C-alpha cells in the first residue's frame, strides 16, 4: 500500500520533452529519501496537453504539474512528497497568472468527457493488472458468459456508435453485415494507420490504453464469429507497437487471449502488422492488400470487406477509437453511450486540436459541442489574441469553416451540411495571418503526393489542381484558371475510385465557398490579403515612421535598400527577394508589408 502515486506521462510528446529523465530522477530521489516504499512512480499514457509536458500528476491530491524537468525533481520530492506543500511554480497558470492545482479546474479539461481516452494518463499501459483494476476485460467476461453474439450486435446498434475512422458508418450495422456473412473463417482488423498530418488521437490510445483495443476487438470477433485479428499500425509508431505487443503477450499469459478464452468455446488470436506509412494504406481495401503482402492500392467496392475481405474471407475493419469505445459500451450499456451527443451522432469524439490556438492537444468532447467551445473554452482562444479566421476540420481532406460556423454543433450531420467532414478528428485553427488559398494548396500538396496513382482523375486531376493553385499563389492566375480549378475539383471528387481522391478537393471547394474573395484578390489585385503568399508581398518603407537608423539596409541579404541618414531609405522592389528580414529588424515598425 502506497501513500502517494506519482504519475509521469510516458506518451510520445512528453517522452520527447524529457519525461524519462524525470521518471528516473524521481525513482532515485525517492530511494535517496527512503520514500520508495511509500511513494509509487507510475508511467502513464498521454494526458492530451502535450505542449505543457512533461506532465506529472501526484495522487491522492491529483496535483497537476507541467513542464517538469529532471532538475525539478529534488524540490518536488522534498516539498510535495515529504512536506506536503505544493510546488506552485510547476502548476498550470491560468488567467490572471493564477495557479491551478487540479486537473478538473484547468479549462482545457473542464468540458471534456473522456471515454475512449478514459484510461490514458491514469494507468501504466505495460501492466495488464492496472487495466483490469479499472474494470478492464469485464466487458469481455460479460459477453462470453451472458450475451449471445446477436445481443452484442444489438447493444452496439443501441449505442449509436459510428465509425471514428472518418466515414462515420454505424458500427452495429457494420458488425451485423459481417455477422451474417457465412463461412467458418472471418477476420477483424483494427485500422491504426492514422495518416492525417498532425493527428495523434489513435496513437495516444494505442500507447496509453492498448488493452481497450484488444478487448474491443475480441468482443467484436465474438459478435461476428471471427477467430483471428490484425492490428495494422504504421511503423512510425514504435512506442505504440511495443506497447501493443506487450499487451498481447500479457493477455495471452492471463488466458484472456488465445484458445478457449476464460474457459469458453471462444478462441481468438491477434497479430500486429506494421505498415510503411503511406496515407492511402489507411483506406480499408488498400490496407487489406498490404496485410496480404501486396502493394497497398484501393480496389473497387463491392465486394465489401464484410463479404470478401482479408484473403477473400468476411472481414470487419474498424478504427482504433471505434474499437476503444466498445468495452465501455458493453459494460455501461448502449443506452448510456447514446445519452451523450446528438440525435444522429452519439457519444464522444477525440480531436487533435492544433494550429493558432493557445492550448493545443488532444481533447475528447461529447458530440454536439460547438466549435466555439472547443476553440475558445478548451483551446483558450487564438494565439496572440489575433482574430479567428477559420478552422480546418477533418484532416487533409476535410473542409475549412468560418466564423459564422463557430456555433455549429460538432456532429456528422451538421459538419456535412456546412461542407466539412468529421474525418478522423484533426482540427487546425487559423487566424487572420493565414491565406486560405495557401492553406488549400498546403493540404492538396499532401493528398496529391499521397495519391497511389491507380486512377486518372485523382492522379492527374490533383496534379493539375495543384499547378493552378501554385499559379494563383504566385500572382499569375487568371479567372479562367479559377473556373478550371473549380471544374477539376468537382471532377476529381465525383470520378475518383477511393476516398482519397473523392475527398482531396474538399479544402479547395470549401475555401472557394467561403473565401472566394481571397482567390479573386490574388488574381484581380495581385495581392494576398493575409500577407502570406511570398510572391505577392511588397515591402515599402513608411518615411514618416523611418528614423533613418539604417538597420534594414545593414541586414538586407541582397543589399537592395538604398539610402543614407541625410536622404531617405528606399527598397528596390525589383531586386527585393521578399525575405522579410527588414520587416523583422526595423525597431520602429517603419517597414510596411503590402
Ligand atoms: C485515403 C484514406 C485513408 C484512410 N485512413 C484511415 C486511417 O488512417 N485510419 C482509419 O481508421 N480509417 C482510415 N480510413 C477509413 C477506412 O477506409 C475505413 O473506413 C475505416 O477504417 C473504418 O473504420 P470505422 O468504421 O471504425 O471508421 C481512410 C480512408 C481513406 C479513403
Ligand atoms: S482515388 Fe487516388 S488514391 Fe484512390 S485509387 Fe484512385 S489514384 Fe489511388
Ligand atoms: S524583404 Fe528582404 S530582400 Fe526585401 S528589402 Fe527587406 S531585407 Fe531586403
Ligand atoms: S504525451 Fe504527455 S501529455 Fe501528451
Coordinates of C-alpha atoms and ligand atoms in Angstrom, one line a residue:
X1 CA 0.0 0.0 0.0
X2 CA 1.5 3.3 -1.1
X3 CA 0.5 6.7 0.5
X4 CA 1.1 8.5 -2.8
X5 CA 1.2 7.7 -6.5
X6 CA 3.3 9.9 -8.8
X7 CA 2.0 9.6 -12.4
X8 CA 4.6 10.5 -15.0
X9 CA 3.4 10.9 -18.6
X10 CA 5.2 8.4 -20.9
X11 CA 3.4 9.4 -24.1
X12 CA 5.4 10.3 -27.2
X13 CA 5.1 14.1 -26.6
X14 CA 6.3 14.0 -23.0
X15 CA 8.9 11.4 -23.8
X16 CA 10.4 13.8 -26.4
X17 CA 10.4 16.6 -23.8
X18 CA 12.3 14.5 -21.3
X19 CA 9.8 12.5 -19.1
X20 CA 12.1 9.5 -18.9
X21 CA 14.7 11.7 -17.2
X22 CA 12.0 12.9 -14.8
X23 CA 10.9 9.4 -14.0
X24 CA 14.4 8.0 -13.4
X25 CA 15.2 11.1 -11.3
X26 CA 12.1 10.5 -9.2
X27 CA 12.9 6.9 -8.6
X28 CA 16.4 7.6 -7.5
X29 CA 15.4 10.7 -5.4
X30 CA 12.7 8.7 -3.6
X31 CA 15.2 6.0 -2.8
X32 CA 17.6 8.5 -1.5
X33 CA 15.0 10.0 0.8
X34 CA 13.8 6.5 1.8
X35 CA 10.4 7.1 0.4
X36 CA 10.4 4.3 -2.2
X37 CA 8.2 2.1 0.0
X38 CA 5.7 4.9 0.4
X39 CA 5.5 6.5 -3.0
X40 CA 5.0 4.7 -6.2
X41 CA 6.1 6.1 -9.6
X42 CA 3.8 5.1 -12.5
X43 CA 4.4 5.7 -16.1
X44 CA 1.2 6.6 -17.9
X45 CA -0.1 7.4 -21.4
X46 CA -0.8 10.8 -22.8
X47 CA -3.0 13.4 -20.9
X48 CA -3.6 15.3 -24.1
X49 CA -1.9 18.5 -23.0
X50 CA 1.4 17.5 -24.6
X51 CA 2.6 21.1 -25.2
X52 CA 2.8 21.5 -21.4
X53 CA 4.8 18.3 -21.0
X54 CA 6.4 16.5 -19.3
X55 CA 3.3 16.2 -17.2
X56 CA 3.4 14.8 -13.6
X57 CA 0.3 14.2 -11.5
X58 CA 0.5 13.4 -7.8
X59 CA -2.3 11.4 -6.2
X60 CA -4.2 11.3 -3.9
X61 CA -4.4 15.1 -4.2
X62 CA -4.5 15.0 -8.0
X63 CA -2.0 17.9 -8.3
X64 CA -1.2 18.5 -11.9
X65 CA 2.4 19.7 -12.6
X66 CA 3.5 20.7 -16.0
X67 CA 6.8 21.3 -17.8
X68 CA 8.6 19.4 -15.1
X69 CA 12.3 18.8 -15.8
X70 CA 14.6 16.4 -14.0
X71 CA 16.2 19.4 -12.2
X72 CA 12.8 20.0 -10.6
X73 CA 12.7 16.5 -9.1
X74 CA 14.6 17.1 -5.7
X75 CA 12.3 20.1 -5.0
X76 CA 9.2 18.1 -5.9
X77 CA 10.1 15.2 -3.6
X78 CA 11.2 17.4 -0.8
X79 CA 8.3 19.9 -0.9
X80 CA 5.3 17.8 -2.1
X81 CA 6.1 14.3 -1.0
X82 CA 8.0 15.0 2.2
X83 CA 6.5 18.2 3.5
X84 CA 3.1 18.1 1.8
X85 CA 3.5 21.5 0.2
X86 CA 2.5 22.2 -3.4
X87 CA 5.3 23.5 -5.7
X88 CA 3.4 26.4 -7.1
X89 CA 5.9 27.3 -9.8
X90 CA 5.2 24.0 -11.6
X91 CA 1.5 24.3 -11.6
X92 CA -0.6 25.2 -14.6
X93 CA -1.0 29.0 -14.8
X94 CA -4.5 30.2 -15.7
X95 CA -5.9 33.7 -16.4
X96 CA -4.6 36.5 -14.3
X97 CA -1.5 34.4 -13.5
X98 CA -3.4 32.2 -11.1
X99 CA -2.0 28.8 -10.3
X100 CA -4.5 26.0 -11.0
X101 CA -3.6 22.8 -9.0
X102 CA -6.1 20.3 -10.2
X103 CA -6.9 18.6 -13.5
X104 CA -10.7 19.3 -13.4
X105 CA -10.2 23.0 -12.8
X106 CA -8.0 23.6 -15.8
X107 CA -10.2 25.0 -18.6
X108 CA -8.6 22.6 -21.1
X109 CA -10.2 19.7 -19.3
X110 CA -13.4 21.1 -17.8
X111 CA -15.6 20.5 -20.8
X112 CA -14.0 17.2 -21.8
X113 CA -15.7 13.8 -21.4
X114 CA -13.2 11.0 -21.6
X115 CA -14.4 7.6 -22.7
X116 CA -12.0 6.4 -25.4
X117 CA -9.3 8.2 -23.6
X118 CA -10.7 7.2 -20.2
X119 CA -7.6 5.3 -19.1
X120 CA -5.0 7.4 -20.9
X121 CA -3.0 9.3 -18.3
X122 CA -4.2 7.1 -15.4
X123 CA -2.7 3.6 -16.0
X124 CA 0.6 2.1 -16.8
X125 CA -0.1 0.6 -20.3
X126 CA 2.6 -2.0 -19.8
X127 CA 0.7 -3.5 -16.8
X128 CA -2.4 -5.6 -17.6
X129 CA -3.2 -5.5 -13.8
X130 CA -3.8 -1.8 -14.0
X131 CA -6.2 -2.1 -16.9
X132 CA -8.1 -4.9 -15.0
X133 CA -8.2 -2.8 -11.9
X134 CA -10.2 -0.2 -13.9
X135 CA -12.8 -2.8 -15.0
X136 CA -10.7 -4.0 -17.9
X137 CA -11.8 -7.3 -19.5
X138 CA -15.1 -7.1 -17.5
X139 CA -17.0 -6.5 -20.7
X140 CA -15.3 -9.4 -22.4
X141 CA -16.3 -11.6 -19.5
X142 CA -19.9 -10.3 -19.7
X143 CA -20.3 -11.1 -23.4
X144 CA -18.7 -14.5 -23.2
X145 CA -20.8 -15.6 -20.2
X146 CA -24.1 -13.8 -20.5
X147 CA -24.7 -12.5 -24.0
X148 CA -25.3 -14.1 -27.4
X149 CA -23.4 -12.7 -30.4
X150 CA -26.8 -11.2 -31.6
X151 CA -27.2 -9.5 -28.2
X152 CA -23.8 -7.9 -28.6
X153 CA -24.6 -6.6 -32.1
X154 CA -27.9 -5.2 -30.8
X155 CA -26.2 -3.4 -27.9
X156 CA -23.8 -1.8 -30.4
X157 CA -26.7 -0.7 -32.5
X158 CA -28.4 0.8 -29.4
X159 CA -25.2 2.8 -28.6
X160 CA -25.4 4.6 -32.0
X161 CA -21.6 4.5 -32.2
X162 CA -20.4 5.5 -35.7
X163 CA -17.0 4.6 -37.1
X164 CA -14.4 7.1 -35.9
X165 CA -12.0 6.4 -38.8
X166 CA -13.6 9.1 -41.0
X167 CA -16.7 7.7 -42.7
X168 CA -18.9 7.6 -39.7
X169 CA -20.7 4.3 -40.7
X170 CA -22.9 2.9 -37.9
X171 CA -20.7 0.3 -36.2
X172 CA -23.5 -2.0 -35.0
X173 CA -24.9 -2.2 -38.6
X174 CA -21.5 -2.9 -40.0
X175 CA -21.0 -5.7 -37.5
X176 CA -24.4 -7.2 -38.4
X177 CA -23.3 -7.5 -42.1
X178 CA -20.1 -9.4 -41.2
X179 CA -22.0 -11.5 -38.6
X180 CA -24.5 -12.5 -41.3
X181 CA -21.8 -13.4 -43.8
X182 CA -21.5 -17.2 -44.0
X183 CA -18.2 -19.1 -43.6
X184 CA -16.1 -20.7 -40.9
X185 CA -13.2 -18.2 -41.2
X186 CA -13.6 -14.5 -40.5
X187 CA -11.2 -11.7 -39.5
X188 CA -11.5 -8.5 -37.6
X189 CA -9.0 -5.7 -38.3
X190 CA -8.0 -2.6 -36.3
X191 CA -7.1 0.3 -38.6
X192 CA -4.2 2.0 -36.8
X193 CA -2.7 3.6 -39.8
X194 CA -3.5 7.2 -38.7
X195 CA -2.1 9.0 -41.7
X196 CA -3.5 12.5 -41.3
X197 CA -0.7 15.0 -40.7
X198 CA -0.9 16.3 -37.2
X199 CA -3.3 13.7 -35.9
X200 CA -2.3 11.6 -32.9
X201 CA -5.7 10.5 -31.5
X202 CA -5.2 6.8 -32.3
X203 CA -1.5 6.9 -31.3
X204 CA -2.4 8.1 -27.8
X205 CA -4.9 5.3 -27.3
X206 CA -2.6 2.7 -28.7
X207 CA 0.2 3.9 -26.4
X208 CA -1.9 4.7 -23.3
X209 CA -4.5 2.0 -23.3
X210 CA -3.7 -0.9 -25.7
X211 CA -5.9 -3.4 -23.8
X212 CA -9.1 -1.4 -24.6
X213 CA -8.4 -2.1 -28.3
X214 CA -7.7 -5.7 -27.7
X215 CA -10.8 -6.2 -25.6
X216 CA -12.9 -4.2 -28.1
X217 CA -11.7 -6.4 -31.0
X218 CA -12.4 -9.6 -29.0
X219 CA -15.9 -8.5 -28.3
X220 CA -16.4 -7.7 -32.0
X221 CA -14.9 -11.0 -33.0
X222 CA -17.2 -12.9 -30.7
X223 CA -20.2 -11.0 -32.1
X224 CA -19.3 -11.6 -35.7
X225 CA -17.9 -15.1 -35.4
X226 CA -14.2 -14.3 -36.2
X227 CA -11.3 -16.1 -34.6
X228 CA -8.4 -14.0 -35.9
X229 CA -7.5 -10.4 -35.9
X230 CA -4.9 -7.9 -37.2
X231 CA -3.9 -4.5 -35.9
X232 CA -2.4 -2.6 -38.8
X233 CA -0.2 0.1 -37.3
X234 CA 2.3 2.4 -39.1
X235 CA 5.9 1.6 -38.3
X236 CA 6.4 5.3 -37.4
X237 CA 4.6 4.5 -34.1
X238 CA 7.3 2.4 -32.4
X239 CA 6.1 3.0 -28.9
X240 CA 2.5 2.1 -29.8
X241 CA 3.8 -1.1 -31.5
X242 CA 5.9 -2.0 -28.5
X243 CA 3.0 -1.5 -26.0
X244 CA 0.6 -3.4 -28.2
X245 CA 2.8 -6.4 -28.5
X246 CA 3.4 -6.4 -24.8
X247 CA -0.3 -6.1 -24.1
X248 CA -1.0 -9.1 -26.4
X249 CA 1.6 -11.2 -24.6
X250 CA 0.2 -10.3 -21.2
X251 CA -3.4 -11.0 -22.3
X252 CA -2.2 -14.4 -23.6
X253 CA -0.4 -15.1 -20.3
X254 CA -3.7 -14.3 -18.4
X255 CA -5.7 -16.7 -20.6
X256 CA -7.7 -13.7 -21.9
X257 CA -6.4 -14.2 -25.5
X258 CA -5.8 -17.4 -27.4
X259 CA -7.6 -20.8 -27.2
X260 CA -10.8 -21.2 -25.2
X261 CA -10.8 -17.7 -23.6
X262 CA -11.9 -17.8 -20.0
X263 CA -12.7 -21.5 -20.4
X264 CA -15.4 -20.9 -23.1
X265 CA -15.6 -22.1 -26.7
X266 CA -14.4 -18.7 -27.9
X267 CA -10.8 -18.7 -29.3
X268 CA -9.0 -15.7 -30.8
X269 CA -5.5 -14.9 -32.0
X270 CA -4.2 -11.4 -32.7
X271 CA -1.3 -10.1 -34.8
X272 CA 0.3 -6.7 -35.2
X273 CA 1.2 -5.8 -38.8
X274 CA 3.5 -2.8 -39.4
X275 CA 2.6 -0.6 -42.3
X276 CA 5.1 1.6 -44.1
X277 CA 3.2 4.8 -43.6
X278 CA 1.5 5.5 -46.9
X279 CA -1.6 7.6 -46.3
X280 CA -3.6 5.5 -48.9
X281 CA -2.9 2.3 -46.9
X282 CA -5.4 3.6 -44.3
X283 CA -8.1 3.0 -46.9
X284 CA -9.6 -0.3 -46.0
X285 CA -9.1 -2.3 -49.2
X286 CA -5.6 -0.9 -49.7
X287 CA -4.9 -1.8 -46.0
X288 CA -6.0 -5.4 -46.5
X289 CA -3.9 -5.7 -49.7
X290 CA -0.9 -4.5 -47.6
X291 CA -1.6 -7.1 -44.9
X292 CA -1.7 -9.8 -47.6
X293 CA 1.7 -8.7 -48.8
X294 CA 0.6 -6.8 -51.9
X295 CA 1.2 -3.2 -52.8
X296 CA -1.3 -1.0 -50.9
X297 CA -3.8 0.2 -53.5
X298 CA -7.5 0.6 -53.2
X299 CA -9.8 -1.7 -55.2
X300 CA -13.4 -1.0 -56.2
X301 CA -16.2 -2.0 -53.7
X302 CA -18.4 -4.1 -53.8
X303 CA -17.5 -6.6 -52.7
X304 CA -17.3 -5.0 -49.3
X305 CA -14.9 -6.5 -46.7
X306 CA -17.9 -7.9 -44.8
X307 CA -18.5 -10.2 -47.8
X308 CA -14.9 -10.7 -49.1
X309 CA -12.1 -9.1 -47.2
X310 CA -8.8 -10.3 -46.0
X311 CA -7.7 -13.3 -48.2
X312 CA -11.3 -13.3 -49.6
X313 CA -12.9 -14.1 -46.2
X314 CA -15.6 -12.0 -44.4
X315 CA -13.8 -9.2 -42.5
X316 CA -14.8 -6.3 -40.3
X317 CA -12.5 -3.3 -40.1
X318 CA -12.8 -0.6 -37.5
X319 CA -10.7 2.3 -36.4
X320 CA -8.7 2.4 -33.1
X321 CA -11.1 4.9 -31.4
X322 CA -14.1 2.9 -32.6
X323 CA -12.7 -0.3 -31.0
X324 CA -11.6 1.5 -27.8
X325 CA -15.2 2.6 -27.2
X326 CA -16.6 -0.9 -27.3
X327 CA -15.7 -2.2 -23.8
X328 CA -17.3 0.8 -22.1
X329 CA -20.4 0.4 -24.3
X330 CA -20.8 -3.2 -23.3
X331 CA -20.0 -2.5 -19.6
X332 CA -22.2 0.5 -19.2
X333 CA -24.9 -0.2 -21.9
X334 CA -25.6 1.1 -25.3
X335 CA -28.2 3.5 -23.9
X336 CA -25.6 5.2 -21.7
X337 CA -23.4 5.9 -24.7
X338 CA -26.4 7.1 -26.7
X339 CA -27.3 9.5 -23.9
X340 CA -24.4 11.6 -25.0
X341 CA -24.3 13.5 -28.2
X342 CA -26.9 14.5 -30.8
X343 CA -29.7 12.6 -32.5
X344 CA -27.5 11.1 -35.2
X345 CA -24.1 11.4 -33.6
X346 CA -23.8 9.7 -30.3
X347 CA -21.1 9.5 -27.7
X348 CA -17.9 11.4 -27.6
X349 CA -15.2 12.2 -30.2
X350 CA -11.4 12.7 -29.8
X351 CA -9.9 15.7 -31.6
X352 CA -6.3 16.7 -32.2
X353 CA -6.5 20.5 -31.7
X354 CA -3.7 22.3 -33.4
X355 CA -2.7 25.5 -35.2
X356 CA -3.1 29.1 -33.9
X357 CA -4.8 28.2 -30.7
X358 CA -3.5 28.9 -27.2
X359 CA -3.8 25.3 -25.9
X360 CA -3.1 22.7 -28.5
X361 CA -3.5 19.0 -27.7
X362 CA -5.8 16.0 -27.6
X363 CA -9.4 16.6 -26.5
X364 CA -12.3 14.2 -26.1
X365 CA -15.7 16.0 -26.1
X366 CA -19.3 15.0 -26.3
X367 CA -20.7 15.2 -29.8
X368 CA -22.9 18.3 -30.3
X369 CA -20.4 20.6 -28.5
X370 CA -19.9 23.8 -30.6
X371 CA -16.7 24.7 -32.4
X372 CA -16.6 27.8 -30.3
X373 CA -16.5 25.8 -27.1
X374 CA -13.7 23.6 -28.4
X375 CA -11.6 26.5 -29.8
X376 CA -12.2 29.2 -27.2
X377 CA -13.2 27.4 -23.9
X378 CA -11.0 24.4 -24.2
X379 CA -8.3 25.7 -26.6
X380 CA -8.2 29.1 -24.8
X381 CA -8.8 31.2 -27.9
X382 CA -6.5 32.4 -30.6
X383 CA -2.8 32.7 -30.1
X384 CA -1.6 36.2 -29.5
X385 CA -5.3 37.3 -29.2
X386 CA -5.5 37.6 -33.0
X387 CA -8.7 37.3 -34.9
X388 CA -10.1 33.8 -35.6
X389 CA -10.4 33.2 -39.3
X390 CA -11.1 29.5 -40.0
X391 CA -10.9 26.0 -38.7
X392 CA -9.9 23.1 -41.0
X393 CA -11.7 20.1 -39.7
X394 CA -11.4 16.5 -40.9
X395 CA -7.7 16.3 -41.8
X396 CA -6.2 17.0 -45.2
X397 CA -9.4 16.1 -47.0
X398 CA -11.7 18.0 -44.7
X399 CA -13.1 21.4 -45.1
X400 CA -12.5 24.9 -43.8
X401 CA -15.2 26.5 -41.7
X402 CA -15.5 30.2 -40.8
X403 CA -16.5 32.5 -38.0
X404 CA -20.2 32.1 -39.0
X405 CA -19.9 28.3 -38.1
X406 CA -18.4 28.8 -34.6
X407 CA -21.8 27.9 -33.0
X408 CA -22.2 24.9 -35.2
X409 CA -22.6 21.7 -33.2
X410 CA -19.9 19.3 -33.9
X411 CA -21.8 16.3 -35.4
X412 CA -21.6 14.2 -38.6
X413 CA -24.8 15.8 -39.9
X414 CA -24.0 19.4 -39.1
X415 CA -20.5 19.3 -40.4
X416 CA -21.6 17.7 -43.6
X417 CA -24.2 20.4 -44.1
X418 CA -21.5 23.0 -43.9
X419 CA -19.3 21.2 -46.4
X420 CA -16.8 19.8 -44.0
X421 CA -16.4 16.3 -42.6
X422 CA -15.6 14.9 -39.1
X423 CA -12.8 12.8 -40.6
X424 CA -10.8 11.1 -38.0
X425 CA -10.6 14.2 -35.8
X426 CA -8.0 16.7 -37.0
X427 CA -8.8 20.3 -36.1
X428 CA -6.4 23.0 -37.3
X429 CA -7.2 26.6 -36.2
X430 CA -6.3 29.5 -38.4
X431 CA -6.0 33.2 -37.7
X432 CA -6.0 36.4 -39.8
X433 CA -2.4 35.7 -41.0
X434 CA -3.4 32.5 -42.8
X435 CA -4.1 32.8 -46.5
X436 CA -6.9 30.4 -47.4
X437 CA -5.6 29.8 -50.9
X438 CA -2.2 28.9 -49.5
X439 CA -4.0 26.6 -46.9
X440 CA -5.9 24.8 -49.7
X441 CA -2.6 24.4 -51.6
X442 CA -0.9 23.0 -48.5
X443 CA -3.5 20.3 -48.0
X444 CA -3.7 19.5 -51.7
X445 CA 0.1 19.1 -51.8
X446 CA -0.3 16.4 -49.2
X447 CA -3.1 14.4 -50.9
X448 CA -1.5 14.8 -54.3
X449 CA 1.7 13.4 -53.0
X450 CA -0.1 10.5 -51.4
X451 CA -2.3 9.6 -54.4
X452 CA -1.5 6.0 -55.2
X453 CA -1.8 6.8 -58.9
X454 CA -4.2 3.9 -59.8
X455 CA -6.9 6.1 -61.2
X456 CA -6.6 9.0 -63.6
X457 CA -9.0 11.6 -62.1
X458 CA -7.1 11.5 -58.8
X459 CA -3.5 11.0 -60.2
X460 CA -3.8 13.7 -62.9
X461 CA -6.6 15.8 -61.6
X462 CA -5.0 16.6 -58.3
X463 CA -1.7 17.4 -60.1
X464 CA -3.4 19.9 -62.4
X465 CA -5.3 21.4 -59.5
X466 CA -2.1 21.9 -57.6
X467 CA -0.4 23.6 -60.6
X468 CA -3.4 26.0 -60.8
X469 CA -3.2 26.8 -57.1
X470 CA 0.5 27.5 -57.3
X471 CA -0.1 29.8 -60.2
X472 CA -2.7 31.7 -58.3
X473 CA -0.5 32.0 -55.2
X474 CA 2.3 33.3 -57.4
X475 CA 0.1 36.1 -58.6
X476 CA -0.1 34.6 -62.1
X477 CA -3.6 33.2 -62.1
X478 CA -6.5 34.2 -64.3
X479 CA -10.2 34.0 -63.7
X480 CA -10.2 31.2 -66.3
X481 CA -7.8 29.3 -64.1
X482 CA -10.2 29.7 -61.2
X483 CA -13.1 28.3 -63.2
X484 CA -10.9 25.4 -64.3
X485 CA -9.8 24.7 -60.7
X486 CA -13.4 24.5 -59.6
X487 CA -14.4 22.3 -62.5
X488 CA -11.5 20.0 -61.9
X489 CA -12.3 19.8 -58.1
X490 CA -15.8 18.5 -58.9
X491 CA -14.5 16.1 -61.5
X492 CA -11.9 14.6 -59.1
X493 CA -14.5 14.4 -56.3
X494 CA -17.0 12.6 -58.5
X495 CA -14.8 10.3 -60.5
X496 CA -12.0 9.1 -58.3
X497 CA -12.0 5.5 -57.2
X498 CA -11.4 5.8 -53.5
X499 CA -12.0 8.2 -50.6
X500 CA -8.6 9.8 -51.1
X501 CA -9.4 11.2 -54.5
X502 CA -13.1 11.7 -53.6
X503 CA -12.3 14.0 -50.7
X504 CA -9.0 15.6 -51.8
X505 CA -10.7 18.6 -53.4
X506 CA -12.6 19.4 -50.1
X507 CA -10.2 22.1 -48.9
X508 CA -10.3 23.8 -52.3
X509 CA -14.1 23.6 -52.5
X510 CA -14.8 24.9 -49.0
X511 CA -12.3 27.7 -49.3
X512 CA -13.9 28.6 -52.7
X513 CA -17.3 28.5 -51.0
X514 CA -16.3 30.7 -48.0
X515 CA -13.2 32.7 -49.1
X516 CA -13.7 33.2 -52.9
X517 CA -12.9 36.9 -52.4
X518 CA -9.3 35.8 -51.3
X519 CA -8.8 33.8 -54.6
X520 CA -10.1 36.8 -56.5
X521 CA -7.8 39.2 -54.7
X522 CA -4.8 37.0 -55.7
X523 CA -6.0 37.1 -59.3
X524 CA -7.5 40.6 -59.9
X525 CA -5.5 42.7 -57.5
X526 CA -2.3 40.5 -57.5
X527 CA -2.4 40.7 -53.7
X528 CA -2.6 38.3 -50.8
X529 CA -5.0 39.8 -48.2
X530 CA -3.4 37.8 -45.4
X531 CA 0.1 38.8 -46.5
X532 CA 1.2 35.1 -46.6
X533 CA 1.9 34.4 -50.3
X534 CA 5.5 35.5 -50.6
X535 CA 5.3 36.3 -54.3
X536 CA 2.6 38.8 -53.7
X537 CA 4.1 40.6 -50.8
X538 CA 5.6 44.1 -51.3
X539 CA 7.8 45.7 -48.7
X540 CA 8.0 49.5 -48.5
X541 CA 9.4 52.0 -46.1
X542 CA 7.0 54.3 -44.3
X543 CA 9.0 57.5 -44.5
X544 CA 7.0 59.1 -41.6
X545 CA 8.0 56.3 -39.2
X546 CA 11.5 55.8 -40.5
X547 CA 14.2 57.2 -38.1
X548 CA 16.9 56.5 -40.7
X549 CA 18.8 54.2 -38.4
X550 CA 19.8 52.1 -41.4
X551 CA 19.3 48.7 -39.7
X552 CA 17.2 47.4 -42.6
X553 CA 19.8 48.3 -45.2
X554 CA 22.5 46.7 -43.0
X555 CA 20.6 43.4 -42.7
X556 CA 19.2 43.1 -46.2
X557 CA 20.8 40.0 -47.7
X558 CA 20.7 41.3 -51.2
X559 CA 21.6 44.9 -50.5
X560 CA 18.5 46.3 -52.1
X561 CA 17.8 49.0 -49.6
X562 CA 19.4 52.3 -50.7
X563 CA 19.8 55.5 -48.8
X564 CA 21.6 57.3 -46.0
X565 CA 20.9 59.4 -43.0
X566 CA 20.6 62.6 -45.0
X567 CA 18.2 61.5 -47.6
X568 CA 15.7 58.5 -47.4
X569 CA 16.0 54.8 -47.2
X570 CA 14.1 53.1 -50.2
X571 CA 13.6 49.5 -51.2
X572 CA 14.3 48.5 -54.8
X573 CA 11.2 46.3 -55.3
X574 CA 12.6 44.6 -58.4
X575 CA 15.7 43.4 -56.6
X576 CA 13.9 42.6 -53.3
X577 CA 13.6 38.8 -52.6
X578 CA 10.9 39.3 -50.1
X579 CA 12.7 37.6 -47.3
X580 CA 11.1 39.8 -44.6
X581 CA 14.4 40.5 -42.7
X582 CA 13.9 44.3 -42.9
X583 CA 10.4 43.9 -41.6
X584 CA 11.6 41.9 -38.6
X585 CA 14.6 44.0 -37.9
X586 CA 13.2 47.6 -38.0
X587 CA 12.8 48.7 -34.4
X588 CA 10.3 51.5 -35.4
X589 CA 7.8 49.3 -37.4
X590 CA 8.6 51.5 -40.4
X591 CA 8.6 48.6 -42.9
X592 CA 5.2 48.2 -44.5
X593 CA 4.1 44.7 -45.7
X594 CA 1.7 45.3 -48.6
Ligands
LIG1 C1 -7.2 7.6 -48.1 C2 -7.9 7.1 -46.9 C3 -7.2 7.0 -45.7 C4 -7.8 6.5 -44.6 N1 -7.0 6.4 -43.4 C5 -7.6 5.9 -42.3 C6 -6.9 5.7 -41.1 O1 -5.7 6.1 -41.0 N2 -7.5 5.2 -40.0 C7 -8.8 4.8 -40.1 O2 -9.3 4.2 -39.1 N3 -9.5 4.9 -41.2 C8 -9.0 5.4 -42.3 N4 -9.7 5.5 -43.5 C9 -11.1 4.9 -43.5 C10 -11.1 3.4 -43.7 O3 -11.1 3.1 -45.1 C11 -12.3 2.7 -43.0 O4 -13.4 3.3 -43.5 C12 -12.2 2.8 -41.5 O5 -11.1 2.2 -41.0 C13 -13.4 2.0 -41.0 O6 -13.4 2.1 -39.6 P1 -14.6 2.8 -38.8 O7 -15.9 2.3 -39.3 O8 -14.4 2.4 -37.4 O9 -14.4 4.2 -39.0 C14 -9.1 6.0 -44.6 C15 -9.8 6.1 -45.8 C16 -9.2 6.7 -46.9 C17 -10.0 6.8 -48.2
LIG2 S1 -8.6 7.9 -55.9 FE1 -6.3 8.3 -55.9 S2 -5.6 7.2 -54.2 FE2 -7.6 6.4 -54.6 S3 -7.3 4.7 -56.1 FE3 -7.5 6.5 -57.3 S4 -5.4 7.2 -57.6 FE4 -5.3 5.8 -55.9
LIG3 S1 12.4 42.0 -47.7 FE1 14.5 41.2 -47.5 S2 15.3 41.5 -49.6 FE2 13.5 42.8 -49.5 S3 14.3 44.8 -48.8 FE3 13.7 43.7 -46.9 S4 15.6 42.7 -46.3 FE4 15.9 43.3 -48.4
LIG4 S1 2.5 12.9 -24.3 FE1 2.3 13.6 -22.3 S2 0.5 14.9 -22.3 FE2 0.6 14.0 -24.3

